[in-house]
């Protein structure tokens, strides 16, 4: 009965509850010699911090990370890296109201049925705060990938029905608007839509896109640890994610083979593709082109609007969910999706080192 460990060679264990004393992650398998400071990790955590705009919850969480082990003189030592973020600004009394009720769209009912007992304060382990451990570990994975020339870019592709088209992308604008959209103009439209949601005591969903450049060819393990399968598991494990697409994804079901196949040609001695409907993965292995990953995020389940539900004694009742909640989860989850993708790729890159005798010879034969 284990569900808190992800990965094989670069493995991440997350721990902690929303209203417990702290939350964190342990990374096992990070190679020695990677320059790493708390500031590096903090930069990632700051991207998921609440209280940064009116579209994210007003909870003021400092989310200051401390490195407890695995780093010496600013570099990883090859031993387990333990990361901790202490919880502050919890208002557990906000949740007293729901201890006897099953909130629609939340895990209250399923946890109650499975365990017969649950930490109702802030959703416990199912809280959005659980993603702090993922993001702290994702920062380390991303730094490792940068050392290998692999770079991830993530942003909000859509909020509700407001979608930034590919020819409207301005990547320099992602960090200029609170919704992390690659277009300030579309972000303004989305902000108006969110204002309406807030007025109606409602919430919105959206789509996050993550693109990964610089991937070598052949990363992924047949058959159960295919790259696309691992990415899907990693991203689907984030709360509120309801769908994952690679490349054309569900659109591929409506295409013909002739339009969906990506033709190969040779360029400067390299095999490259004319298009990228596959999203950078063929047969579960990276094909050397850009990986394109999308995650569908549902609307925030906690809404102020009155909803019908059942209490733990079986009585029908109506509830309005109080407490401080994001009217849209998408902007805060952008860095979470990126982190899970980075962890997955770091893990599979290390696994791939044993795919050929040649790779092992490069490490172990002194004269190569
Ligand atoms: C970064 C992040 C922040 C979240 N913030 C909230 C929130 O403020 N209010 C809320 O009701 N749900 C929030 N959620 C979603 C719930 O955690 C999630 O919907 C719930 O646990 C039920 O799980 P499921 O949607 O995967 O079925 C957040 C999720 C993430 C990833």
CSV table of C-alpha atoms and ligand atoms in Angstrom, one decimal:
chain,number,residue,atom,x,y,z
A,1,UNK,CA,0.0,0.0,0.0
A,2,UNK,CA,2.4,2.7,-1.2
A,3,UNK,CA,1.5,5.6,-3.3
A,4,UNK,CA,3.9,8.4,-2.3
A,5,UNK,CA,6.9,7.3,-4.3
A,6,UNK,CA,7.4,8.1,-8.0
A,7,UNK,CA,10.3,7.1,-10.3
A,8,UNK,CA,12.9,4.4,-10.5
A,9,UNK,CA,16.5,5.7,-10.8
A,10,UNK,CA,15.6,9.3,-9.9
A,11,UNK,CA,12.9,8.6,-7.3
A,12,UNK,CA,10.8,11.2,-5.5
A,13,UNK,CA,8.9,10.6,-2.3
A,14,UNK,CA,6.6,13.3,-1.2
A,15,UNK,CA,5.2,13.6,2.3
A,16,UNK,CA,3.1,15.9,4.5
A,17,UNK,CA,-0.4,17.2,4.8
A,18,UNK,CA,-1.8,20.7,4.2
A,19,UNK,CA,-2.4,21.5,7.9
A,20,UNK,CA,0.4,19.4,9.4
A,21,UNK,CA,3.6,21.1,10.6
A,22,UNK,CA,5.4,20.7,7.3
A,23,UNK,CA,5.4,19.3,3.8
A,24,UNK,CA,8.3,18.0,1.7
A,25,UNK,CA,10.1,15.6,-0.6
A,26,UNK,CA,13.0,13.2,-0.6
A,27,UNK,CA,14.9,12.6,-3.8
A,28,UNK,CA,17.0,9.5,-4.1
A,29,UNK,CA,19.2,8.9,-7.1
A,30,UNK,CA,20.2,12.5,-8.0
A,31,UNK,CA,23.8,12.3,-9.3
A,32,UNK,CA,26.6,14.0,-7.3
A,33,UNK,CA,28.1,17.3,-8.6
A,34,UNK,CA,24.9,19.2,-9.5
A,35,UNK,CA,25.1,22.8,-8.3
A,36,UNK,CA,22.1,23.3,-6.0
A,37,UNK,CA,21.0,26.0,-3.6
A,38,UNK,CA,17.8,26.8,-1.7
A,39,UNK,CA,17.4,29.8,-4.0
A,40,UNK,CA,17.3,27.5,-7.1
A,41,UNK,CA,14.4,25.6,-5.6
A,42,UNK,CA,12.7,28.7,-4.2
A,43,UNK,CA,12.4,30.2,-7.7
A,44,UNK,CA,10.3,27.2,-8.7
A,45,UNK,CA,8.2,27.2,-5.5
A,46,UNK,CA,7.5,30.9,-5.9
A,47,UNK,CA,5.7,30.1,-9.2
A,48,UNK,CA,3.1,28.0,-7.4
A,49,UNK,CA,2.7,30.3,-4.4
A,50,UNK,CA,-0.8,31.4,-3.6
A,51,UNK,CA,-1.8,35.0,-2.8
A,52,UNK,CA,-0.1,36.5,-5.9
A,53,UNK,CA,-3.2,37.7,-7.7
A,54,UNK,CA,-7.0,37.8,-7.2
A,55,UNK,CA,-7.2,34.6,-9.3
A,56,UNK,CA,-5.3,32.6,-6.7
A,57,UNK,CA,-6.3,32.0,-3.1
A,58,UNK,CA,-5.6,34.8,-0.7
A,59,UNK,CA,-3.8,32.4,1.7
A,60,UNK,CA,-0.4,33.9,2.3
A,61,UNK,CA,2.0,31.0,2.3
A,62,UNK,CA,5.6,31.8,2.5
A,63,UNK,CA,6.6,28.3,1.3
A,64,UNK,CA,10.3,28.8,2.2
A,65,UNK,CA,12.3,25.7,1.4
A,66,UNK,CA,15.1,24.2,3.5
A,67,UNK,CA,17.6,21.6,2.2
A,68,UNK,CA,18.1,19.1,5.1
A,69,UNK,CA,20.5,16.6,3.4
A,70,UNK,CA,22.3,15.6,0.2
A,71,UNK,CA,24.0,18.9,-0.6
A,72,UNK,CA,27.5,20.0,0.5
A,73,UNK,CA,29.3,23.2,-0.5
A,74,UNK,CA,26.6,24.1,-2.9
A,75,UNK,CA,26.6,20.7,-4.8
A,76,UNK,CA,24.6,17.5,-4.6
A,77,UNK,CA,26.6,14.7,-2.9
A,78,UNK,CA,24.8,11.7,-4.6
A,79,UNK,CA,23.0,10.9,-1.3
A,80,UNK,CA,19.3,11.4,-0.6
A,81,UNK,CA,18.2,15.0,-0.8
A,82,UNK,CA,15.6,15.9,1.7
A,83,UNK,CA,13.6,19.1,1.3
A,84,UNK,CA,11.2,20.7,3.8
A,85,UNK,CA,8.7,23.5,3.6
A,86,UNK,CA,7.0,24.4,6.9
A,87,UNK,CA,3.3,25.1,6.9
A,88,UNK,CA,2.3,28.6,8.0
A,89,UNK,CA,-1.0,30.6,7.7
A,90,UNK,CA,-3.3,27.5,8.2
A,91,UNK,CA,-6.8,28.3,9.3
A,92,UNK,CA,-7.9,24.9,10.3
A,93,UNK,CA,-11.1,26.3,11.7
A,94,UNK,CA,-12.2,27.1,8.1
A,95,UNK,CA,-12.5,23.4,7.7
A,96,UNK,CA,-14.4,22.4,10.9
A,97,UNK,CA,-17.6,23.0,8.9
A,98,UNK,CA,-16.9,20.2,6.4
A,99,UNK,CA,-15.7,17.5,8.8
A,100,UNK,CA,-19.1,15.8,8.7
A,101,UNK,CA,-19.9,16.5,5.0
A,102,UNK,CA,-18.7,15.2,1.7
A,103,UNK,CA,-17.8,18.2,-0.5
A,104,UNK,CA,-18.8,17.6,-4.1
A,105,UNK,CA,-15.8,17.3,-6.4
A,106,UNK,CA,-13.5,16.6,-3.5
A,107,UNK,CA,-11.9,13.4,-2.2
A,108,UNK,CA,-13.8,13.5,1.1
A,109,UNK,CA,-16.3,10.7,0.2
A,110,UNK,CA,-13.7,8.4,-1.3
A,111,UNK,CA,-11.2,8.8,1.6
A,112,UNK,CA,-14.0,8.3,4.1
A,113,UNK,CA,-15.0,5.0,2.4
A,114,UNK,CA,-11.4,3.8,2.0
A,115,UNK,CA,-10.0,4.7,5.4
A,116,UNK,CA,-13.0,5.3,7.6
A,117,UNK,CA,-11.1,8.3,9.0
A,118,UNK,CA,-9.7,11.4,7.3
A,119,UNK,CA,-7.7,14.6,7.9
A,120,UNK,CA,-10.4,17.0,6.7
A,121,UNK,CA,-8.3,20.1,7.3
A,122,UNK,CA,-7.6,21.6,3.9
A,123,UNK,CA,-8.1,18.2,2.3
A,124,UNK,CA,-5.0,16.7,4.1
A,125,UNK,CA,-2.9,14.7,1.6
A,126,UNK,CA,-5.3,15.6,-1.3
A,127,UNK,CA,-4.7,19.3,-0.9
A,128,UNK,CA,-3.1,21.4,-3.6
A,129,UNK,CA,-0.3,22.0,-1.0
A,130,UNK,CA,0.8,18.4,-1.5
A,131,UNK,CA,2.2,19.6,-4.8
A,132,UNK,CA,4.9,21.6,-3.0
A,133,UNK,CA,7.0,18.4,-2.6
A,134,UNK,CA,6.6,17.7,-6.3
A,135,UNK,CA,7.7,21.2,-7.3
A,136,UNK,CA,10.7,21.2,-4.9
A,137,UNK,CA,11.8,17.9,-6.5
A,138,UNK,CA,10.9,19.2,-10.0
A,139,UNK,CA,13.3,22.1,-9.5
A,140,UNK,CA,16.2,19.7,-8.9
A,141,UNK,CA,15.2,17.5,-11.9
A,142,UNK,CA,15.0,20.6,-14.1
A,143,UNK,CA,18.5,21.8,-13.0
A,144,UNK,CA,19.8,18.4,-13.9
A,145,UNK,CA,18.1,18.5,-17.3
A,146,UNK,CA,19.5,22.0,-18.0
A,147,UNK,CA,23.0,20.5,-17.5
A,148,UNK,CA,22.1,18.1,-20.4
A,149,UNK,CA,20.7,20.8,-22.7
A,150,UNK,CA,17.0,19.8,-22.1
A,151,UNK,CA,14.7,22.7,-21.4
A,152,UNK,CA,11.0,22.8,-20.4
A,153,UNK,CA,8.6,25.7,-21.1
A,154,UNK,CA,5.1,25.6,-19.5
A,155,UNK,CA,2.1,27.9,-19.6
A,156,UNK,CA,-1.6,28.2,-19.5
A,157,UNK,CA,-3.0,27.3,-23.0
A,158,UNK,CA,-6.6,28.0,-22.1
A,159,UNK,CA,-9.0,29.1,-19.3
A,160,UNK,CA,-12.6,28.1,-19.9
A,161,UNK,CA,-13.1,28.5,-23.6
A,162,UNK,CA,-10.4,31.2,-24.0
A,163,UNK,CA,-7.5,29.5,-25.8
A,164,UNK,CA,-4.3,31.1,-27.0
A,165,UNK,CA,-3.8,29.8,-30.6
A,166,UNK,CA,-0.3,28.6,-31.5
A,167,UNK,CA,0.3,31.5,-33.9
A,168,UNK,CA,-0.5,33.9,-31.0
A,169,UNK,CA,2.2,32.6,-28.7
A,170,UNK,CA,4.5,35.2,-27.2
A,171,UNK,CA,6.7,33.2,-24.8
A,172,UNK,CA,8.2,36.4,-23.3
A,173,UNK,CA,4.7,37.3,-22.0
A,174,UNK,CA,4.2,34.2,-19.9
A,175,UNK,CA,5.7,35.7,-16.8
A,176,UNK,CA,4.1,39.1,-17.5
A,177,UNK,CA,0.5,38.2,-16.6
A,178,UNK,CA,-0.8,36.5,-13.4
A,179,UNK,CA,-2.4,33.7,-15.4
A,180,UNK,CA,0.9,32.6,-17.1
A,181,UNK,CA,-0.6,32.8,-20.6
A,182,UNK,CA,1.8,33.2,-23.5
A,183,UNK,CA,-0.2,36.3,-24.5
A,184,UNK,CA,-1.1,39.3,-22.4
A,185,UNK,CA,-4.1,40.0,-24.7
A,186,UNK,CA,-5.6,36.6,-24.2
A,187,UNK,CA,-4.8,36.8,-20.4
A,188,UNK,CA,-6.9,39.9,-20.2
A,189,UNK,CA,-9.9,38.2,-21.9
A,190,UNK,CA,-9.4,35.2,-19.5
A,191,UNK,CA,-9.3,37.6,-16.5
A,192,UNK,CA,-12.7,39.1,-17.5
A,193,UNK,CA,-14.1,35.6,-17.7
A,194,UNK,CA,-12.8,34.8,-14.3
A,195,UNK,CA,-14.3,37.9,-12.9
A,196,UNK,CA,-17.7,36.6,-14.0
A,197,UNK,CA,-17.0,33.2,-12.4
A,198,UNK,CA,-16.2,34.9,-9.1
A,199,UNK,CA,-19.3,37.0,-9.4
A,200,UNK,CA,-21.4,33.9,-9.9
A,201,UNK,CA,-19.6,32.1,-7.0
A,202,UNK,CA,-18.3,29.7,-9.5
A,203,UNK,CA,-14.9,28.5,-10.8
A,204,UNK,CA,-13.2,27.6,-14.1
A,205,UNK,CA,-10.9,24.9,-15.5
A,206,UNK,CA,-8.4,25.1,-18.3
A,207,UNK,CA,-5.5,23.5,-20.2
A,208,UNK,CA,-1.8,23.6,-19.4
A,209,UNK,CA,0.8,23.0,-22.1
A,210,UNK,CA,4.4,21.9,-21.5
A,211,UNK,CA,7.0,21.8,-24.3
A,212,UNK,CA,10.3,20.0,-23.9
A,213,UNK,CA,13.2,20.9,-26.1
A,214,UNK,CA,16.6,19.3,-26.5
A,215,UNK,CA,15.5,15.7,-25.9
A,216,UNK,CA,17.8,13.0,-27.1
A,217,UNK,CA,16.3,10.2,-29.2
A,218,UNK,CA,15.4,6.8,-27.6
A,219,UNK,CA,14.4,7.9,-24.0
A,220,UNK,CA,11.7,5.7,-22.5
A,221,UNK,CA,11.5,1.9,-21.6
A,222,UNK,CA,9.4,-0.7,-23.4
A,223,UNK,CA,6.8,-1.7,-22.6
A,224,UNK,CA,5.2,-0.5,-19.3
A,225,UNK,CA,7.6,2.5,-18.8
A,226,UNK,CA,7.1,4.1,-22.2
A,227,UNK,CA,7.9,7.8,-22.2
A,228,UNK,CA,4.3,8.9,-23.0
A,229,UNK,CA,2.9,6.4,-20.5
A,230,UNK,CA,5.2,7.6,-17.7
A,231,UNK,CA,4.4,11.3,-18.5
A,232,UNK,CA,0.7,10.5,-18.4
A,233,UNK,CA,0.9,8.8,-15.1
A,234,UNK,CA,3.1,11.6,-13.6
A,235,UNK,CA,0.7,14.3,-14.7
A,236,UNK,CA,-2.5,12.5,-14.0
A,237,UNK,CA,-1.4,12.0,-10.5
A,238,UNK,CA,-1.7,15.8,-9.9
A,239,UNK,CA,-5.0,16.7,-8.2
A,240,UNK,CA,-7.6,18.2,-10.5
A,241,UNK,CA,-5.9,16.8,-13.7
A,242,UNK,CA,-8.6,15.1,-15.8
A,243,UNK,CA,-6.9,14.4,-19.1
A,244,UNK,CA,-3.4,14.2,-20.6
A,245,UNK,CA,-2.5,14.6,-24.3
A,246,UNK,CA,0.8,14.0,-26.1
A,247,UNK,CA,1.1,15.8,-29.5
A,248,UNK,CA,-2.2,15.8,-31.3
A,249,UNK,CA,-3.7,13.6,-28.6
A,250,UNK,CA,-7.5,13.2,-29.0
A,251,UNK,CA,-7.4,15.1,-32.3
A,252,UNK,CA,-5.5,12.2,-33.8
A,253,UNK,CA,-8.6,10.1,-33.5
A,254,UNK,CA,-10.2,12.3,-36.2
A,255,UNK,CA,-7.2,12.4,-38.6
A,256,UNK,CA,-6.3,10.1,-41.5
A,257,UNK,CA,-3.0,8.2,-41.5
A,258,UNK,CA,-1.7,10.3,-44.3
A,259,UNK,CA,-2.1,13.6,-42.4
A,260,UNK,CA,-1.2,12.2,-38.9
A,261,UNK,CA,2.1,10.5,-39.9
A,262,UNK,CA,5.2,12.7,-39.6
A,263,UNK,CA,7.4,12.2,-42.7
A,264,UNK,CA,11.1,11.8,-42.1
A,265,UNK,CA,13.9,13.5,-44.0
A,266,UNK,CA,17.6,14.0,-43.7
A,267,UNK,CA,19.0,17.3,-42.7
A,268,UNK,CA,22.8,17.9,-42.1
A,269,UNK,CA,23.3,14.1,-41.5
A,270,UNK,CA,20.4,13.9,-39.0
A,271,UNK,CA,17.0,12.2,-39.4
A,272,UNK,CA,14.3,14.8,-38.7
A,273,UNK,CA,10.5,15.0,-39.1
A,274,UNK,CA,8.5,17.4,-41.3
A,275,UNK,CA,5.7,17.7,-38.8
A,276,UNK,CA,5.2,16.7,-35.1
A,277,UNK,CA,1.7,15.3,-34.7
A,278,UNK,CA,3.3,12.6,-32.5
A,279,UNK,CA,4.4,15.2,-30.0
A,280,UNK,CA,8.0,13.9,-29.9
A,281,UNK,CA,7.2,10.3,-28.9
A,282,UNK,CA,7.1,7.2,-31.2
A,283,UNK,CA,6.7,3.7,-29.9
A,284,UNK,CA,7.0,5.1,-26.3
A,285,UNK,CA,10.5,6.5,-27.0
A,286,UNK,CA,11.5,10.1,-27.6
A,287,UNK,CA,12.1,10.7,-31.4
A,288,UNK,CA,14.4,13.7,-30.9
A,289,UNK,CA,11.8,16.4,-31.7
A,290,UNK,CA,10.0,18.7,-29.3
A,291,UNK,CA,7.8,16.9,-26.8
A,292,UNK,CA,4.4,18.5,-26.5
A,293,UNK,CA,2.3,17.6,-23.5
A,294,UNK,CA,-1.1,19.0,-22.4
A,295,UNK,CA,-3.1,18.6,-19.2
A,296,UNK,CA,-6.8,19.3,-18.8
A,297,UNK,CA,-7.5,20.8,-15.3
A,298,UNK,CA,-11.0,20.8,-13.9
A,299,UNK,CA,-12.7,23.8,-12.3
A,300,UNK,CA,-11.8,24.3,-8.6
A,301,UNK,CA,-14.2,22.1,-6.7
A,302,UNK,CA,-14.6,24.4,-3.7
A,303,UNK,CA,-17.1,27.0,-4.7
A,304,UNK,CA,-19.2,29.5,-2.7
A,305,UNK,CA,-22.3,28.5,-4.5
A,306,UNK,CA,-24.7,26.3,-2.6
A,307,UNK,CA,-24.5,22.6,-3.5
A,308,UNK,CA,-26.4,19.5,-2.6
A,309,UNK,CA,-24.6,16.8,-0.7
A,310,UNK,CA,-24.8,14.0,2.0
A,311,UNK,CA,-23.3,14.1,5.4
A,312,UNK,CA,-21.3,11.2,7.0
A,313,UNK,CA,-24.6,10.0,8.7
A,314,UNK,CA,-26.4,9.7,5.4
A,315,UNK,CA,-28.5,12.9,5.7
A,316,UNK,CA,-29.1,15.0,2.6
A,317,UNK,CA,-28.1,18.6,3.0
A,318,UNK,CA,-26.9,21.8,1.2
A,319,UNK,CA,-23.5,23.3,1.7
A,320,UNK,CA,-21.5,26.3,0.7
A,321,UNK,CA,-17.8,25.8,0.9
A,322,UNK,CA,-16.1,28.5,2.9
A,323,UNK,CA,-12.3,29.0,3.3
A,324,UNK,CA,-9.9,30.5,0.8
A,325,UNK,CA,-9.8,28.8,-2.6
A,326,UNK,CA,-8.5,29.5,-6.1
A,327,UNK,CA,-11.3,30.5,-8.6
A,328,UNK,CA,-9.0,28.7,-11.1
A,329,UNK,CA,-6.3,26.1,-10.3
A,330,UNK,CA,-4.6,26.3,-13.7
A,331,UNK,CA,-2.0,29.1,-13.2
A,332,UNK,CA,-0.7,27.6,-10.0
A,333,UNK,CA,-0.6,24.1,-11.5
A,334,UNK,CA,1.6,25.2,-14.5
A,335,UNK,CA,4.8,24.7,-12.5
A,336,UNK,CA,3.5,21.4,-11.0
A,337,UNK,CA,2.9,19.9,-14.5
A,338,UNK,CA,6.4,21.1,-15.6
A,339,UNK,CA,7.9,19.6,-12.4
A,340,UNK,CA,6.3,16.2,-12.9
A,341,UNK,CA,7.4,16.1,-16.5
A,342,UNK,CA,11.0,17.1,-15.5
A,343,UNK,CA,11.1,14.3,-12.8
A,344,UNK,CA,9.8,11.7,-15.3
A,345,UNK,CA,12.4,12.7,-17.9
A,346,UNK,CA,15.3,12.8,-15.4
A,347,UNK,CA,14.3,9.3,-14.3
A,348,UNK,CA,14.1,7.8,-17.8
A,349,UNK,CA,17.4,9.5,-18.9
A,350,UNK,CA,19.2,7.8,-16.1
A,351,UNK,CA,17.5,4.5,-16.8
A,352,UNK,CA,18.6,4.8,-20.5
A,353,UNK,CA,22.3,4.8,-19.6
A,354,UNK,CA,22.3,1.0,-19.4
A,355,UNK,CA,20.5,0.6,-22.8
A,356,UNK,CA,23.8,-0.2,-24.8
A,357,UNK,CA,27.1,-1.8,-23.9
A,358,UNK,CA,28.7,1.2,-25.6
A,359,UNK,CA,27.2,3.5,-22.9
A,360,UNK,CA,28.7,1.4,-20.1
A,361,UNK,CA,32.0,1.2,-21.9
A,362,UNK,CA,32.1,5.0,-22.0
A,363,UNK,CA,31.8,5.1,-18.3
A,364,UNK,CA,33.9,2.1,-17.3
A,365,UNK,CA,36.6,1.7,-19.9
A,366,UNK,CA,39.4,4.1,-19.1
A,367,UNK,CA,40.8,4.4,-22.6
A,368,UNK,CA,37.6,5.4,-24.4
B,1,LIG,C1,-1.9,23.5,-7.3
B,1,LIG,C2,-3.2,23.1,-6.9
B,1,LIG,C3,-4.0,23.9,-6.1
B,1,LIG,C4,-5.3,23.5,-5.8
B,1,LIG,N1,-6.1,24.4,-5.0
B,1,LIG,C5,-7.4,24.1,-4.7
B,1,LIG,C6,-8.2,25.0,-4.0
B,1,LIG,O1,-7.8,26.1,-3.6
B,1,LIG,N2,-9.5,24.6,-3.8
B,1,LIG,C7,-10.0,23.4,-4.2
B,1,LIG,O2,-11.2,23.1,-3.9
B,1,LIG,N3,-9.2,22.5,-4.9
B,1,LIG,C8,-7.9,22.8,-5.1
B,1,LIG,N4,-7.2,21.9,-5.8
B,1,LIG,C9,-7.8,20.6,-6.4
B,1,LIG,C10,-8.0,19.5,-5.4
B,1,LIG,O3,-6.8,19.2,-4.7
B,1,LIG,C11,-8.6,18.3,-6.1
B,1,LIG,O4,-9.5,18.7,-7.1
B,1,LIG,C12,-9.2,17.4,-5.1
B,1,LIG,O5,-8.3,16.8,-4.3
B,1,LIG,C13,-10.0,16.2,-5.8
B,1,LIG,O6,-9.1,15.5,-6.6
B,1,LIG,P1,-9.4,15.2,-8.2
B,1,LIG,O7,-9.9,16.5,-8.7
B,1,LIG,O8,-8.1,14.7,-8.8
B,1,LIG,O9,-10.5,14.2,-8.2
B,1,LIG,C14,-5.8,22.3,-6.2
B,1,LIG,C15,-5.0,21.4,-7.0
B,1,LIG,C16,-3.7,21.8,-7.3
B,1,LIG,C17,-2.9,20.9,-8.2
